[in-house]
Coordinates of C-alpha atoms and ligand atoms in Angstrom, one line a residue:
Chain A
M20 CA 8.3 13.1 52.2
L21 CA 5.8 10.7 50.9
G22 CA 5.2 9.4 54.2
S23 CA 4.2 12.9 55.4
L24 CA 1.5 13.1 52.8
N25 CA -1.8 14.4 54.2
T26 CA -3.9 11.5 52.9
R27 CA -7.0 12.8 54.7
V28 CA -7.1 15.9 52.6
M29 CA -6.4 13.9 49.5
L30 CA -9.4 11.6 50.2
E31 CA -11.5 14.6 51.0
Y32 CA -10.8 16.0 47.6
L33 CA -11.5 12.6 45.8
P34 CA -14.8 13.6 44.3
A35 CA -13.2 16.7 42.7
I36 CA -10.2 14.7 41.5
W37 CA -12.7 12.1 40.0
Q38 CA -14.6 14.9 38.3
G39 CA -11.3 16.2 36.9
F40 CA -10.4 12.6 35.8
L41 CA -13.7 12.2 33.9
S42 CA -13.3 15.5 32.5
T43 CA -9.7 14.9 31.2
L44 CA -10.8 11.5 29.9
M45 CA -13.7 13.2 28.0
L46 CA -11.5 15.9 26.5
S47 CA -8.9 13.6 25.4
A48 CA -11.2 11.2 23.9
A49 CA -12.9 14.0 22.0
G50 CA -9.5 15.6 21.1
F51 CA -8.2 12.3 19.8
A52 CA -11.2 11.5 17.8
G53 CA -10.9 14.8 16.2
A54 CA -7.0 14.3 15.7
L55 CA -7.7 10.9 14.0
A56 CA -10.2 12.5 11.6
L57 CA -7.9 15.5 10.9
G58 CA -4.8 13.3 10.7
I59 CA -6.4 10.9 8.1
V60 CA -7.7 13.9 6.0
A61 CA -4.3 15.6 6.2
C62 CA -2.4 12.4 5.3
A63 CA -4.8 11.7 2.4
L64 CA -4.2 15.2 1.1
S65 CA -0.5 14.8 1.4
I66 CA -0.3 11.8 -0.8
Q67 CA -2.9 12.7 -3.5
P68 CA -1.8 14.1 -6.9
L69 CA -2.9 17.7 -6.7
R70 CA 0.1 19.8 -5.8
W71 CA -1.5 22.7 -4.0
L72 CA -3.6 20.4 -1.9
R73 CA -0.3 18.5 -1.0
L74 CA 1.3 21.7 -0.1
S75 CA -1.5 22.9 2.1
A76 CA -1.3 19.6 4.0
T77 CA 2.4 20.0 4.5
A78 CA 1.9 23.6 5.6
Y79 CA -0.5 22.5 8.3
V80 CA 1.8 19.6 9.5
D81 CA 4.8 22.0 9.6
A82 CA 3.0 24.8 11.3
I83 CA 1.9 22.5 14.2
R84 CA 5.1 20.7 14.6
A85 CA 7.1 23.9 14.7
T86 CA 5.2 25.7 17.3
P87 CA 4.4 24.8 20.9
L88 CA 0.9 23.6 21.9
L89 CA 0.6 26.3 24.4
A90 CA 1.0 29.0 21.8
Q91 CA -1.6 27.2 19.5
L92 CA -3.9 27.1 22.5
Y93 CA -3.6 30.8 23.2
F94 CA -3.9 31.6 19.6
L95 CA -7.2 30.0 19.4
Y96 CA -8.3 31.2 22.8
F97 CA -7.6 34.9 22.0
G98 CA -7.8 34.8 18.3
L99 CA -11.2 33.2 17.7
P100 CA -13.2 35.8 19.7
R101 CA -11.5 38.5 17.4
L102 CA -12.9 36.7 14.5
G103 CA -16.3 36.8 16.2
V104 CA -16.2 33.2 16.9
V105 CA -17.2 32.7 20.7
L106 CA -16.9 29.2 21.9
P107 CA -16.8 27.6 25.3
E108 CA -13.3 27.1 26.7
A109 CA -13.7 23.3 26.8
L110 CA -14.4 23.2 23.0
I111 CA -11.5 25.5 22.3
G112 CA -9.4 23.2 24.2
V113 CA -10.6 20.1 22.3
V114 CA -10.1 21.9 19.0
A115 CA -6.5 22.9 20.0
L116 CA -5.7 19.4 21.0
S117 CA -7.2 17.9 17.8
L118 CA -5.4 20.4 15.5
N119 CA -2.2 19.7 17.4
S120 CA -2.3 15.8 17.5
G121 CA -3.8 15.7 14.1
A122 CA -0.6 16.8 12.5
Y123 CA 1.4 14.0 14.3
V124 CA -1.3 11.4 13.4
A125 CA -1.0 12.5 9.8
E126 CA 2.7 11.8 9.9
I127 CA 2.2 8.5 11.7
I128 CA -0.2 7.2 9.2
R129 CA 1.8 8.6 6.2
S130 CA 4.8 6.7 7.2
G131 CA 2.7 3.5 7.4
I132 CA 1.3 4.0 3.8
L133 CA 4.9 5.0 2.5
A134 CA 6.1 1.7 3.8
I135 CA 3.8 -0.4 1.5
S136 CA 5.8 -1.6 -1.4
R137 CA 5.2 -0.2 -4.9
G138 CA 4.6 -3.8 -5.9
Q139 CA 1.4 -3.9 -3.8
V140 CA 0.1 -0.9 -5.5
E141 CA 1.1 -2.1 -9.0
A142 CA -0.7 -5.4 -8.5
A143 CA -3.8 -3.6 -7.4
I144 CA -3.7 -1.2 -10.2
S145 CA -3.1 -4.2 -12.8
S146 CA -6.2 -5.9 -11.5
G147 CA -8.3 -2.8 -12.4
M148 CA -8.9 -1.4 -8.9
T149 CA -9.8 2.2 -8.5
Y150 CA -7.8 4.6 -6.4
L151 CA -10.4 4.3 -3.4
Q152 CA -10.5 0.5 -3.8
R153 CA -6.7 0.3 -3.7
M154 CA -6.6 2.3 -0.6
R155 CA -9.4 0.5 1.2
L156 CA -8.8 -3.0 0.2
I157 CA -5.1 -3.2 -0.2
I158 CA -3.2 -0.2 1.2
L159 CA -4.8 0.9 4.4
P160 CA -5.4 -2.5 6.0
Q161 CA -1.6 -3.1 5.7
A162 CA -0.4 0.5 6.4
L163 CA -2.6 0.9 9.7
R164 CA -1.5 -2.2 11.3
P165 CA 1.9 -0.9 12.3
T166 CA 0.7 2.4 13.2
I167 CA -1.4 1.4 16.1
S168 CA 1.3 1.4 18.7
P169 CA 2.7 4.9 17.6
L170 CA -1.0 6.1 17.6
I171 CA -1.5 4.9 21.1
G172 CA 1.8 6.7 22.0
Q173 CA 0.3 9.8 20.5
A174 CA -2.9 9.4 22.6
I175 CA -0.8 9.2 25.7
V176 CA 1.0 12.3 24.9
L177 CA -2.5 14.1 24.1
V178 CA -3.8 13.1 27.5
K179 CA -0.7 14.7 29.2
D180 CA -1.0 17.8 27.0
S181 CA -4.6 18.3 27.9
S182 CA -3.3 19.6 31.2
L183 CA -2.6 22.8 29.4
L184 CA -6.3 23.4 29.1
S185 CA -6.3 24.3 32.8
L186 CA -4.5 27.6 31.6
I187 CA -7.6 28.6 29.8
S188 CA -9.7 27.7 32.8
V189 CA -11.1 24.4 31.7
V190 CA -11.8 22.3 34.7
E191 CA -9.9 19.1 34.2
L192 CA -7.5 16.9 36.2
T193 CA -4.6 19.4 36.5
R194 CA -7.0 22.1 37.6
A195 CA -8.6 19.8 40.1
G196 CA -5.2 19.2 41.6
Q197 CA -4.5 22.8 41.7
M198 CA -7.7 23.3 43.9
I199 CA -6.1 21.3 46.7
A200 CA -3.1 23.4 46.3
I201 CA -4.7 26.6 46.4
D202 CA -7.6 25.9 49.0
R203 CA -5.5 24.0 51.5
F204 CA -1.9 25.3 50.5
M205 CA -1.0 21.7 49.9
P206 CA 0.7 21.7 46.5
V207 CA 2.3 18.2 46.9
E208 CA -0.9 16.5 47.9
G209 CA -2.6 18.2 44.8
L210 CA 0.2 17.1 42.5
V211 CA 0.4 13.6 43.9
A212 CA -3.2 13.0 43.6
T213 CA -3.3 14.4 40.0
A214 CA -0.2 12.2 39.0
L215 CA -1.9 9.1 40.3
A216 CA -5.0 9.9 38.2
Y217 CA -2.8 10.4 35.1
L218 CA -1.1 7.1 35.8
L219 CA -4.5 5.3 35.9
L220 CA -5.4 6.9 32.6
Y221 CA -2.1 5.8 31.2
Y222 CA -2.6 2.2 32.2
L223 CA -6.1 2.4 30.8
L224 CA -4.7 3.3 27.5
K225 CA -2.0 0.6 27.6
L226 CA -4.8 -1.9 28.4
V227 CA -6.7 -0.8 25.3
A228 CA -3.5 -1.0 23.2
G229 CA -2.8 -4.5 24.5
A230 CA -6.2 -5.7 23.8
W231 CA -6.2 -4.4 20.3
S232 CA -2.9 -5.8 19.4
H233 CA -4.1 -9.1 20.8
Q234 CA -7.0 -9.0 18.6
N235 CA -5.1 -7.9 15.6
R236 CA -2.1 -10.2 15.5
L237 CA -0.7 -10.8 12.0
P238 CA -2.9 -13.4 10.3
G239 CA -1.7 -16.9 10.4
P240 CA -1.9 -20.1 12.3
A241 CA -2.3 -19.9 16.0
Chain B
M4 CA -4.6 -8.3 -29.7
I5 CA -1.4 -6.2 -29.0
E6 CA -0.1 -3.7 -31.6
F7 CA 2.8 -1.6 -31.1
T8 CA 3.5 0.9 -33.9
D9 CA 6.7 3.0 -33.7
V10 CA 6.5 3.3 -29.9
H11 CA 9.2 5.3 -28.2
K12 CA 9.7 5.9 -24.5
W13 CA 12.1 7.9 -22.5
F14 CA 13.0 8.0 -18.8
G15 CA 14.3 11.5 -18.7
S16 CA 17.2 11.4 -21.3
L17 CA 17.3 7.6 -21.3
H18 CA 15.7 6.1 -24.5
V19 CA 14.2 3.0 -23.0
L20 CA 12.0 2.0 -25.9
N21 CA 13.4 2.8 -29.3
D22 CA 11.0 2.5 -32.2
I23 CA 9.1 -0.6 -31.1
S24 CA 6.8 -2.1 -33.7
L25 CA 5.3 -5.5 -32.9
T26 CA 2.0 -7.3 -33.3
V27 CA 0.8 -10.1 -31.1
T28 CA -2.3 -11.8 -32.4
K29 CA -5.0 -13.8 -30.4
G30 CA -3.6 -17.0 -28.9
E31 CA -0.1 -16.2 -29.6
V32 CA 2.7 -16.8 -27.1
V33 CA 5.6 -14.4 -27.4
V34 CA 8.9 -14.8 -25.2
V35 CA 10.9 -11.6 -24.8
C36 CA 14.5 -11.9 -23.7
G37 CA 17.5 -9.6 -23.6
R38 CA 20.1 -8.3 -21.1
S39 CA 19.3 -6.5 -17.9
G40 CA 18.2 -2.9 -18.6
S41 CA 17.3 -3.6 -22.2
G42 CA 13.8 -2.5 -21.8
K43 CA 11.9 -5.8 -21.5
S44 CA 9.9 -4.9 -18.3
T45 CA 9.1 -1.4 -19.6
L46 CA 7.8 -3.0 -22.9
I47 CA 5.3 -5.2 -21.2
R48 CA 4.4 -2.6 -18.6
C49 CA 3.3 -0.3 -21.4
I50 CA 0.7 -3.0 -22.5
N51 CA -1.4 -2.6 -19.3
G52 CA -0.7 1.1 -18.9
L53 CA 1.7 0.6 -15.9
E54 CA 4.2 2.8 -17.8
P55 CA 3.2 5.7 -20.2
F56 CA 5.1 6.2 -23.4
Q57 CA 5.6 9.4 -25.4
K58 CA 5.6 8.6 -29.0
G59 CA 3.9 6.1 -31.3
R60 CA 0.7 4.0 -31.1
L61 CA -0.2 1.1 -29.0
V62 CA -3.4 -0.6 -29.2
V63 CA -4.4 -3.5 -26.9
D64 CA -7.7 -5.4 -27.3
G65 CA -9.2 -2.4 -29.1
F66 CA -8.0 0.2 -26.4
D67 CA -5.8 2.9 -27.8
L68 CA -3.3 3.5 -25.0
G69 CA -2.0 6.7 -26.6
S70 CA -5.4 8.4 -26.4
S71 CA -6.1 10.5 -23.4
S72 CA -9.6 9.3 -22.9
V73 CA -8.5 5.5 -22.8
R74 CA -10.4 3.6 -20.1
L75 CA -7.4 2.0 -18.4
R76 CA -9.5 0.3 -15.8
E77 CA -11.5 -1.6 -18.3
L78 CA -8.4 -2.6 -20.2
R79 CA -6.7 -3.9 -17.1
M80 CA -9.6 -6.1 -16.5
E81 CA -8.7 -7.8 -19.7
V82 CA -5.0 -8.1 -19.1
G83 CA -3.4 -10.2 -16.3
F84 CA 0.0 -9.3 -15.0
V85 CA 2.3 -11.6 -13.2
F86 CA 5.3 -9.9 -11.3
Q87 CA 8.8 -11.2 -10.6
S88 CA 8.1 -10.6 -7.0
F89 CA 4.6 -12.2 -6.9
N90 CA 3.2 -9.1 -5.1
L91 CA 0.5 -11.1 -3.3
Y92 CA -1.5 -9.2 -0.7
P93 CA 0.1 -10.3 2.6
H94 CA -3.0 -9.7 4.8
K95 CA -5.2 -11.9 2.5
T96 CA -5.4 -15.7 2.2
A97 CA -4.6 -17.4 -1.1
L98 CA -8.4 -17.7 -1.8
E99 CA -9.0 -14.0 -0.9
N100 CA -6.0 -12.9 -3.0
V101 CA -7.6 -14.7 -5.9
T102 CA -11.2 -13.5 -5.5
I103 CA -10.7 -9.9 -4.4
A104 CA -10.6 -8.3 -7.8
P105 CA -13.4 -10.5 -9.3
I106 CA -15.6 -9.4 -6.3
H107 CA -14.7 -5.7 -6.3
V108 CA -13.8 -5.0 -9.9
R109 CA -15.9 -7.5 -11.9
G110 CA -18.7 -7.2 -9.4
L111 CA -19.1 -11.0 -8.9
S112 CA -20.7 -12.2 -5.8
K113 CA -18.5 -13.7 -3.2
A114 CA -19.9 -17.2 -3.8
E115 CA -19.4 -16.9 -7.6
A116 CA -15.9 -15.6 -7.1
E117 CA -15.1 -18.4 -4.8
V118 CA -16.3 -21.1 -7.1
R119 CA -14.1 -19.6 -9.7
G120 CA -11.2 -19.1 -7.4
R121 CA -11.2 -22.5 -5.9
A122 CA -11.3 -24.2 -9.3
L123 CA -8.2 -22.0 -10.3
L124 CA -6.3 -22.8 -7.2
E125 CA -7.0 -26.5 -7.8
K126 CA -5.8 -26.1 -11.3
V127 CA -2.4 -24.7 -10.3
G128 CA -2.2 -27.5 -7.8
L129 CA -2.9 -25.5 -4.5
G130 CA -6.3 -27.0 -3.7
D131 CA -4.9 -27.6 -0.2
R132 CA -3.6 -24.2 0.3
M133 CA -6.6 -22.0 -0.1
Q134 CA -6.8 -20.6 3.5
N135 CA -3.0 -20.1 3.8
Y136 CA -1.5 -16.7 3.9
P137 CA 1.2 -15.8 1.5
H138 CA 4.0 -16.0 4.1
Q139 CA 3.0 -19.5 4.7
L140 CA 3.7 -20.5 1.2
S141 CA 6.9 -21.2 -0.8
G142 CA 8.0 -18.9 -3.6
G143 CA 6.7 -21.3 -6.2
Q144 CA 3.3 -21.7 -4.4
Q145 CA 3.1 -17.9 -4.1
Q146 CA 3.8 -17.3 -7.8
R147 CA 1.2 -20.0 -8.7
V148 CA -1.4 -18.1 -6.5
A149 CA -0.4 -15.0 -8.3
I150 CA -1.1 -16.6 -11.7
A151 CA -4.4 -17.9 -10.4
R152 CA -5.3 -14.5 -9.1
S153 CA -4.8 -12.9 -12.6
L154 CA -6.6 -15.8 -14.3
C155 CA -9.6 -15.4 -11.9
M156 CA -10.5 -12.0 -13.8
Q157 CA -10.8 -14.2 -16.9
P158 CA -8.3 -12.0 -18.9
K159 CA -7.9 -12.2 -22.6
I160 CA -4.1 -11.4 -22.3
M161 CA -1.5 -12.6 -19.7
L162 CA 1.7 -10.7 -19.3
F163 CA 4.6 -12.3 -17.3
D164 CA 7.7 -10.3 -16.2
E165 CA 10.4 -12.8 -15.3
P166 CA 8.0 -14.9 -13.3
T167 CA 10.6 -17.5 -12.2
S168 CA 13.7 -15.2 -11.6
A169 CA 12.9 -14.9 -8.0
L170 CA 12.5 -18.6 -7.4
D171 CA 14.8 -21.3 -6.1
P172 CA 15.9 -23.5 -9.0
E173 CA 13.6 -26.5 -7.7
M174 CA 10.6 -24.4 -7.8
I175 CA 10.9 -23.0 -11.2
N176 CA 9.4 -26.0 -12.9
E177 CA 6.2 -26.1 -11.0
V178 CA 5.5 -22.5 -12.2
L179 CA 6.5 -23.1 -15.9
E180 CA 4.2 -26.2 -15.9
V181 CA 1.3 -23.9 -15.1
M182 CA 2.3 -21.4 -17.8
V183 CA 2.8 -24.2 -20.4
S184 CA -0.6 -25.4 -19.8
L185 CA -2.0 -22.0 -20.1
A186 CA -0.2 -21.5 -23.4
R187 CA -1.5 -24.7 -24.6
E188 CA -5.1 -23.7 -23.8
G189 CA -4.8 -20.8 -26.3
M190 CA -4.1 -17.9 -23.9
T191 CA -2.5 -14.9 -25.6
M192 CA 0.7 -14.4 -23.6
M193 CA 3.8 -12.2 -23.5
V194 CA 6.5 -13.6 -21.3
V195 CA 9.8 -11.9 -20.3
T196 CA 11.9 -14.8 -19.4
H197 CA 15.3 -16.4 -19.8
E198 CA 13.9 -19.8 -19.5
M199 CA 14.8 -21.1 -23.0
G200 CA 13.3 -24.4 -22.4
F201 CA 9.9 -22.8 -21.9
A202 CA 10.5 -20.7 -25.1
R203 CA 11.3 -23.8 -27.2
K204 CA 8.3 -25.7 -25.8
V205 CA 5.5 -23.2 -26.3
A206 CA 6.5 -19.9 -27.8
D207 CA 5.3 -19.0 -31.2
R208 CA 8.0 -16.2 -31.5
V209 CA 10.9 -15.2 -29.4
I210 CA 12.0 -11.5 -29.4
F211 CA 15.4 -10.3 -28.5
M212 CA 15.8 -6.7 -27.1
D213 CA 18.9 -4.7 -26.9
R214 CA 19.1 -0.9 -25.5
G215 CA 15.3 -0.4 -26.0
A216 CA 14.9 -1.9 -29.4
I217 CA 13.8 -5.2 -30.7
V218 CA 16.8 -6.6 -32.7
E219 CA 15.5 -10.0 -33.4
T220 CA 12.1 -11.7 -33.9
A221 CA 11.9 -15.2 -34.9
D222 CA 10.2 -18.6 -34.3
P223 CA 12.1 -20.6 -31.6
E224 CA 13.8 -22.9 -33.9
T225 CA 15.3 -20.2 -36.0
F226 CA 16.0 -18.0 -32.9
F227 CA 18.2 -20.6 -31.1
T228 CA 19.8 -22.0 -34.3
A229 CA 20.2 -19.2 -36.8
A230 CA 19.8 -15.8 -35.2
K231 CA 20.7 -13.1 -37.5
S232 CA 22.1 -10.6 -35.1
E233 CA 25.6 -10.9 -33.7
R234 CA 24.3 -9.5 -30.4
T235 CA 21.5 -12.1 -30.1
R236 CA 24.0 -15.0 -30.8
D237 CA 26.3 -13.5 -28.2
F238 CA 23.6 -13.4 -25.7
L239 CA 22.4 -16.8 -26.4
S240 CA 25.9 -18.3 -26.0
K241 CA 25.9 -16.8 -22.5
V242 CA 22.3 -18.0 -21.6
L243 CA 22.5 -21.4 -23.1
H244 CA 25.9 -22.4 -21.8
H245 CA 26.1 -21.3 -18.3
Ligands
ATP11 N1 11.2 4.4 -13.2 C1 12.4 4.5 -13.9 N2 13.1 5.7 -13.9 C2 14.2 5.9 -14.5 N3 14.8 4.9 -15.4 C3 14.2 3.6 -15.3 C4 13.0 3.4 -14.6 N4 12.6 2.1 -14.8 C5 13.6 1.5 -15.6 N5 14.4 2.5 -15.9 C6 15.6 2.2 -16.7 O1 15.1 1.8 -18.0 C7 15.9 0.9 -18.6 C8 15.1 -0.3 -18.9 O2 14.6 -0.9 -17.7 P1 13.8 -2.3 -17.7 O3 13.4 -2.5 -16.4 O4 12.6 -2.2 -18.8 O5 14.9 -3.2 -18.2 P2 14.7 -4.9 -18.1 O6 15.1 -5.3 -19.5 O7 13.4 -5.2 -17.5 O8 15.9 -5.4 -17.1 P3 15.9 -6.5 -16.1 O9 16.3 -7.7 -16.8 O10 17.0 -6.0 -15.1 O11 14.6 -6.6 -15.5 C9 17.0 0.5 -17.6 O12 18.2 1.2 -17.9 C10 16.5 1.0 -16.3 O13 17.5 1.5 -15.5
MG12 MG1 12.9 -6.3 -15.9

């Protein structure tokens, strides 16, 4: 089947695929940046002493994890205008991705923090550090290191999830592939071109992950 | 320096500190011993506010720990705590472990803190290990770094919770030596330990705890030779002849 691929058409649509690629890259980057911010906040809320703030963080994480991203996306897409909030589709898409991924990011970071032994916290408390100093100097540097690889995993999931944005007519990679399918009645060519572009994105992320972990090996002698 | 008056503490229904009254004066070295679960750790953890208590009065260096407005952070700057499990920060070098609190809590400049930190690491015999990370050090070395880390805050009181229990036998002495010299320099110390040699050498008083209560307080000589309570003698016969 692959041998019978119409590569000429695929090449013809290369500029469109490239545009889609860049658009997916940008939407994902923005979505993930938002997810990190949200995730850090939700995680911080889930481990602080005030009960109702903890409960609201848990409610957020549960609500997101229990429902499909598509439902969340449509909820924002159709729900926001009813509240009088009219946003461009791409922005709605980014918000949905951030909200969705943020819940998973919160859980990843939380598990990193919970893995820090009580003794570390007690040593820091005993030396007179404030809560924020303990977090910044002792807990987070230790907690974040093992979360890097699950976070990259979450970023990879987010890139693929961003294909759902095609359903609210955001032009990105999946949408660009569909154009080949629709204009030329060549769905396989469209899908293969899209898949290759996603693969490229995946390897880019792996490259980043590799560089990061190389730079941040556990301290010690070479 | 440290004054317990009728202090009680419960963990749920478990009475872990039962009517503790105890005064430790400046420069005194007090050794605390007793069976596992008798409340030794809880006792010294109350002193720097790591554990709250429910009844009684505890004043440390002028700070009233029972009062709701007590400035615990300021108190903790004056009280060093050495843990059984060292609890060094694994992502920091020995020198960074020692200087981090002086820099961020006392507000020393990095240079000042390092001068102080280097001197202390030299003093505990680790002048050549300053740039090593904890996982590159033996247990005895880690515990000496932990002691230097507490001393670098220039505390008025040092608390030790079984500082040598997690160590291989051949490393116990190097840590005890540091503690002995600290005691001889006049540091106010409370030490939970079963190292009776240490108690003999430098303790001004030895305390025996049982089921949350202090059942014996005496100078080391009396404690080891003429303990009043049956339970203390029973405990001593087990610790001294095993
Ligand atoms: N956080 C806690 N919650 C409930 N019970 C606790 C807690 N910490 C300690 N205890 C209980 O309180 C009692 C006293 O504990 P503590 O750690 O002070 O004893 P210890 O004399 O230091 O014993 P060890 O020699 O084993 O260290 C024990 O029965 C212990 O099980
Ligand atoms: Mg104990």
